[in-house]
Short mmCIF file of C-alpha atoms in Angstrom, two decimals:
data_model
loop_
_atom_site.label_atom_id
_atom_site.label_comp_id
_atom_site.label_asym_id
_atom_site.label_seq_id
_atom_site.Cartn_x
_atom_site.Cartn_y
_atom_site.Cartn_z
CA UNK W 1 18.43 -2.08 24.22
CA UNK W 2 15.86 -3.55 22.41
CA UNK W 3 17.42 -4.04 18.98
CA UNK W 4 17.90 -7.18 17.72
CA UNK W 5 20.28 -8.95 16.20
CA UNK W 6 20.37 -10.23 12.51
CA UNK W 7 23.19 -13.13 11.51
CA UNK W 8 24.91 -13.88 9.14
CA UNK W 9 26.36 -9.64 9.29
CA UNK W 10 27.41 -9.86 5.45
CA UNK W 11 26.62 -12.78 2.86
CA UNK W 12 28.06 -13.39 -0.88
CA UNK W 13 26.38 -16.17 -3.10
CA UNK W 14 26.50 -16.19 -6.78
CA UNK W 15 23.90 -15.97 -8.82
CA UNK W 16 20.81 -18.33 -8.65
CA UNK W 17 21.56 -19.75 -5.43
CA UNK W 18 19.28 -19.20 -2.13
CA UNK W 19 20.12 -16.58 0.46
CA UNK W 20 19.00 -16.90 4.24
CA UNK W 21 19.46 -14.72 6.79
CA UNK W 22 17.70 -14.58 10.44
CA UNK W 23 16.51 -12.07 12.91
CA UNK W 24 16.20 -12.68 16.27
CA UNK W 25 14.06 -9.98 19.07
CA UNK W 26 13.80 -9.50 22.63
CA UNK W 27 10.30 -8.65 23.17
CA UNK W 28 6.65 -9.97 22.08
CA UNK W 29 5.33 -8.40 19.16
CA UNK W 30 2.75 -7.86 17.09
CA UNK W 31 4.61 -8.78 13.74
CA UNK W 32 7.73 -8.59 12.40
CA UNK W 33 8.71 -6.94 8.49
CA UNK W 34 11.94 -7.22 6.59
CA UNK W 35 12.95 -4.20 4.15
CA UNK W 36 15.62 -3.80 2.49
CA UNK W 37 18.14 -0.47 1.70
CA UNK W 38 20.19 -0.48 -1.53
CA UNK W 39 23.57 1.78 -0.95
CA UNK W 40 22.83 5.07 -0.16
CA UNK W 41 19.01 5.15 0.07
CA UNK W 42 16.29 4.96 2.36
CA UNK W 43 14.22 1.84 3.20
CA UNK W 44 11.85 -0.42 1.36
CA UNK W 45 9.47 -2.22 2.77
CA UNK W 46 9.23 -6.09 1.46
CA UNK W 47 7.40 -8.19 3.46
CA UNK W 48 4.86 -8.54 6.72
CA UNK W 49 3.98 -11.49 8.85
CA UNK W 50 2.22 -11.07 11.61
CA UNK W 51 2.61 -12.72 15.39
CA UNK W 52 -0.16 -15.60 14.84
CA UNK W 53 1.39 -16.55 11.76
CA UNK W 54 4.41 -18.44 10.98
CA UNK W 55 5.43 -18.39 7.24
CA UNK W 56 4.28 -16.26 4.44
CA UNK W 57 5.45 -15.66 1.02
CA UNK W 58 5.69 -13.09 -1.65
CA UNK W 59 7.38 -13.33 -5.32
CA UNK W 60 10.76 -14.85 -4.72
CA UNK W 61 10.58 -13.96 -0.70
CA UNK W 62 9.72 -16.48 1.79
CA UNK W 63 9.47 -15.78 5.80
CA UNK W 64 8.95 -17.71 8.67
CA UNK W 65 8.39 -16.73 12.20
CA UNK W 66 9.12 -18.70 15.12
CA UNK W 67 7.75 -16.45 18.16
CA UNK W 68 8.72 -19.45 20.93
CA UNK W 69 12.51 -18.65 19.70
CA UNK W 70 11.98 -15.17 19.21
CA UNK W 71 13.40 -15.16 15.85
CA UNK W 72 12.73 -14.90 12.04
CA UNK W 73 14.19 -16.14 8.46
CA UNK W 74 14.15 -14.27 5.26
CA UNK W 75 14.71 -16.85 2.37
CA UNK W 76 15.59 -15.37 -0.95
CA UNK W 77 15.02 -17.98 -3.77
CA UNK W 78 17.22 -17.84 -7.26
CA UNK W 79 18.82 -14.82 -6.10
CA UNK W 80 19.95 -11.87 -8.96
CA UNK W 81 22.65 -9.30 -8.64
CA UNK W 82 19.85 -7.12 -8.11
CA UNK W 83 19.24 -8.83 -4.81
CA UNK W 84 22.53 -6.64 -3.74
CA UNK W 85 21.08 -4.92 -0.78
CA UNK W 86 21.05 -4.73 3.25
CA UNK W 87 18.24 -6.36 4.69
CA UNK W 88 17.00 -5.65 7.79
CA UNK W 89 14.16 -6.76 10.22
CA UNK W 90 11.90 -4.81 12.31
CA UNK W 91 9.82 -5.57 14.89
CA UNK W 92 6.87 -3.57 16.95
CA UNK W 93 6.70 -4.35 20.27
CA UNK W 94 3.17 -5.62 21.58
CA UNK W 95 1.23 -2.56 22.59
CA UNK W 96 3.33 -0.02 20.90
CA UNK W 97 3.94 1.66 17.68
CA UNK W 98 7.36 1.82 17.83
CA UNK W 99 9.60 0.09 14.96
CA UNK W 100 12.94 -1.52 16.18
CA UNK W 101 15.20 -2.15 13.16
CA UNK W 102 18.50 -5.17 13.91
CA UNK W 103 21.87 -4.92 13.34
CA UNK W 104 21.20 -5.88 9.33
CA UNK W 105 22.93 -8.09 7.08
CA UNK W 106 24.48 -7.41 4.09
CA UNK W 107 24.05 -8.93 0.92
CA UNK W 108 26.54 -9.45 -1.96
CA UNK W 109 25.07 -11.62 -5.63
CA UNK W 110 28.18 -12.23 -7.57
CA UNK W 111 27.01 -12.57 -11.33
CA UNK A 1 6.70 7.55 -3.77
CA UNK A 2 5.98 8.17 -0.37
CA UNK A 3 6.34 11.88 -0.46
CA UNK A 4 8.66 12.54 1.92
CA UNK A 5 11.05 15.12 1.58
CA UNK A 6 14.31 15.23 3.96
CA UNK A 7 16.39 18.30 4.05
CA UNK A 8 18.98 18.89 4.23
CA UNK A 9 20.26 16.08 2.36
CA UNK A 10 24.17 16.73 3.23
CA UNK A 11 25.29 19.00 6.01
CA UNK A 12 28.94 19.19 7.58
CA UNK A 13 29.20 21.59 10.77
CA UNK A 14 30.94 21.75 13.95
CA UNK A 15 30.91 20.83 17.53
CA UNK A 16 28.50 22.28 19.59
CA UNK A 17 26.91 24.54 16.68
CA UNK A 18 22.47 23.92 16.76
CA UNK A 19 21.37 21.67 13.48
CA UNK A 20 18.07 21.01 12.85
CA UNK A 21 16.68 17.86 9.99
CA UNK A 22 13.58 18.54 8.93
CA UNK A 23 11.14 15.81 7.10
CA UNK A 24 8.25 17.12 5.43
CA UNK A 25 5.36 14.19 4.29
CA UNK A 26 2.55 15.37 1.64
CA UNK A 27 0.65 11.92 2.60
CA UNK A 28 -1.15 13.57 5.56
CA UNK A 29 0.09 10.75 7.60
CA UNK A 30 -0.22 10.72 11.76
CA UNK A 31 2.68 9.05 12.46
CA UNK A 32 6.09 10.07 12.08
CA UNK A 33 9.55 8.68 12.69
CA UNK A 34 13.41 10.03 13.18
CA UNK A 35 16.31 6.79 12.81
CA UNK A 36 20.26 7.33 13.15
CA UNK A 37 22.06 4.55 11.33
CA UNK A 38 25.90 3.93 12.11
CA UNK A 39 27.60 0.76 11.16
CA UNK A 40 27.58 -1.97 12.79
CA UNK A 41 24.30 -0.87 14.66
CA UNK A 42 21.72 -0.78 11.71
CA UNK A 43 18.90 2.33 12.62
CA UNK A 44 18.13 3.20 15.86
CA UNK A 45 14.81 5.29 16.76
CA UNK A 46 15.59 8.86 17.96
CA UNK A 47 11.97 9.84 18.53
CA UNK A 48 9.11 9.41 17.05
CA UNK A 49 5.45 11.57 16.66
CA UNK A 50 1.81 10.27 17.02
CA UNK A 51 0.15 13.22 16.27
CA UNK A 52 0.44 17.33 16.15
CA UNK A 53 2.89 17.64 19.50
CA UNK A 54 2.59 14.27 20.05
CA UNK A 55 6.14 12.94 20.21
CA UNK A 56 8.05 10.45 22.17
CA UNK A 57 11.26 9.37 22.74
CA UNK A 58 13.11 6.28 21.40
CA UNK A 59 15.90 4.74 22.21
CA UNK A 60 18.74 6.85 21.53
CA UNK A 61 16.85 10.33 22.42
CA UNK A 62 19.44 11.77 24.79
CA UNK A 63 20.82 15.25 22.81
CA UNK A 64 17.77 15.13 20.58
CA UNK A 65 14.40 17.70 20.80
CA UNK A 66 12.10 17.21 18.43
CA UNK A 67 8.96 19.12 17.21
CA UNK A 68 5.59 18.73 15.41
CA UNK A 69 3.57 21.94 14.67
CA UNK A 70 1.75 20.81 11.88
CA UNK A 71 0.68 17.05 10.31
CA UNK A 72 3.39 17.33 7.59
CA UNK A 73 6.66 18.70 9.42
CA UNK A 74 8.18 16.70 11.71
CA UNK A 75 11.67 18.62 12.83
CA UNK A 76 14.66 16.91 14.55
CA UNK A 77 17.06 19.15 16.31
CA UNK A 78 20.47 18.64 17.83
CA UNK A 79 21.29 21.52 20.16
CA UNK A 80 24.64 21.34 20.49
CA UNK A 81 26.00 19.05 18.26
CA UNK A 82 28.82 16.35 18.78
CA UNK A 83 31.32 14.24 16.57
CA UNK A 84 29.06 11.16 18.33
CA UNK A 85 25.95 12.52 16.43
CA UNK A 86 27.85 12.20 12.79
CA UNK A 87 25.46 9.44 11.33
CA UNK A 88 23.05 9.53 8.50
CA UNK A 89 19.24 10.77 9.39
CA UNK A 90 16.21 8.66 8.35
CA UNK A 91 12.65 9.44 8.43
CA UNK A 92 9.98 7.78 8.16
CA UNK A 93 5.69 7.37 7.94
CA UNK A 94 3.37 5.09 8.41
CA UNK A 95 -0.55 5.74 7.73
CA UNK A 96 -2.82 6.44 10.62
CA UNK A 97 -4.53 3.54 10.91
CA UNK A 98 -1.29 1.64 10.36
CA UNK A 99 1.00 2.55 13.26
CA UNK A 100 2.19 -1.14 14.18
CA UNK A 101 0.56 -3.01 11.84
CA UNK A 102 1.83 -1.68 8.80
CA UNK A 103 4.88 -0.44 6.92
CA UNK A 104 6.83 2.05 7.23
CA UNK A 105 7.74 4.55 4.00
CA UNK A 106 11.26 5.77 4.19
CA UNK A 107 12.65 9.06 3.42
CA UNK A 108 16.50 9.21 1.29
CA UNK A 109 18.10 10.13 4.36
CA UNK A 110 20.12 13.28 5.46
CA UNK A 111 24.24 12.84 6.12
CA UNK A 112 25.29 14.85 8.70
CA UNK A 113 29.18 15.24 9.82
CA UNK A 114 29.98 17.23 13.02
CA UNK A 115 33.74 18.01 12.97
#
């Protein structure tokens, strides 16, 4: 399979603090994009970063990429109970234009 | 928005009856997707389309058929269905020039249950 893996599987904080949670892929790709899926619905698209790049950010969102470890980091600054979500990664392998989604990780702002 | 449509949204039936998902996109997008997602395994890619019956097969494709007859229909079907196949059903779209390099739009998912 080519479906990665995403760590920690569920996470609880409390309000204002910072959430991390990491991806990590089997394959080279050409970039790698977190969404995220509140209960019930389909997914949202957050954030990009591409192979040759290895940190981005957006609003209260900050990603790195490490392609040498195969893995990425979604940070999650001052986090809301809003923030209550599953995130997951996806990555497209190099040359195709398939999207391969990990396991997820689950994430649970106590107000 | 993305306009995509999934239907049906909720569908119980029984082992070894046909079911078929259909997604329906008004974005006039090329490049279509069909995702199971079961705990514990996040979504997995069932097949996906690159262009009017252009379709090819993901990772968990075995019991699947799909079809594309026109730009905005892409149809899943389950020929006989099993209890294994009980999962909810995503779609999804990405614009033509953005298959790979750009996001995907999700559909709200349809909930099927084989008994």
């Amino acid at each position: 399979s080519q479906q990665g893996e995403e760590d920690p599987q569920a996470l609880s904080i409390q309000e204002g603090e910072n959430a991390t949670m990491n991806c990590s892929y089997k394959t080279s790709i050409n970039n790698l994009q977190w969404y995220r899926q509140n209960s019930g619905r389909g997914l949202v698209h957050l954030i990009l970063i591409r192979s040759n790049e290895r940190e981005k950010h957006t609003g209260r969102l900050r990603v790195t990429l490490d392609t040498s470890k195969k893995s990425s980091s979604l940070l999650i600054t001052a986090s809301r109970a809003a923030d209550t979500a599953s995130y997951f990664c996806a990555t497209v392998p190099s040359g195709t234009y398939k999207y391969i989604f990990g396991t997820g990780t689950r994430l649970k702002v106590l107000a | 928005d993305a306009g995509i449509t999934q239907s049906p949204r909720h569908k119980v039936t029984e082992t070894g009856t046909p079911v078929t998902l259909r997604c329906h996109q008004t974005e006039n997008h090329r490049y279509m997707y069909w995702y199971r997602q079961d705990p514990g395994h996040g979504l997995r890619l069932i097949h996906y389309s690159y262009g009017v019956k252009d379709t090819d097969k993901g990772e968990v494709s075995d019991g699947y058929s799909v079809s594309r007859s026109k730009t905005e229909d892409f149809l899943l079907t389950l020929e006989s269905a099993t209890s294994s196949q009980t999962s909810v059903y995503f779609c999804a779209i990405t614009p033509s020039g953005g298959a790979g390099t750009g996001e995907l739009f999700f559909g709200e998912g349809s909930r099927l249950t084989v008994l």
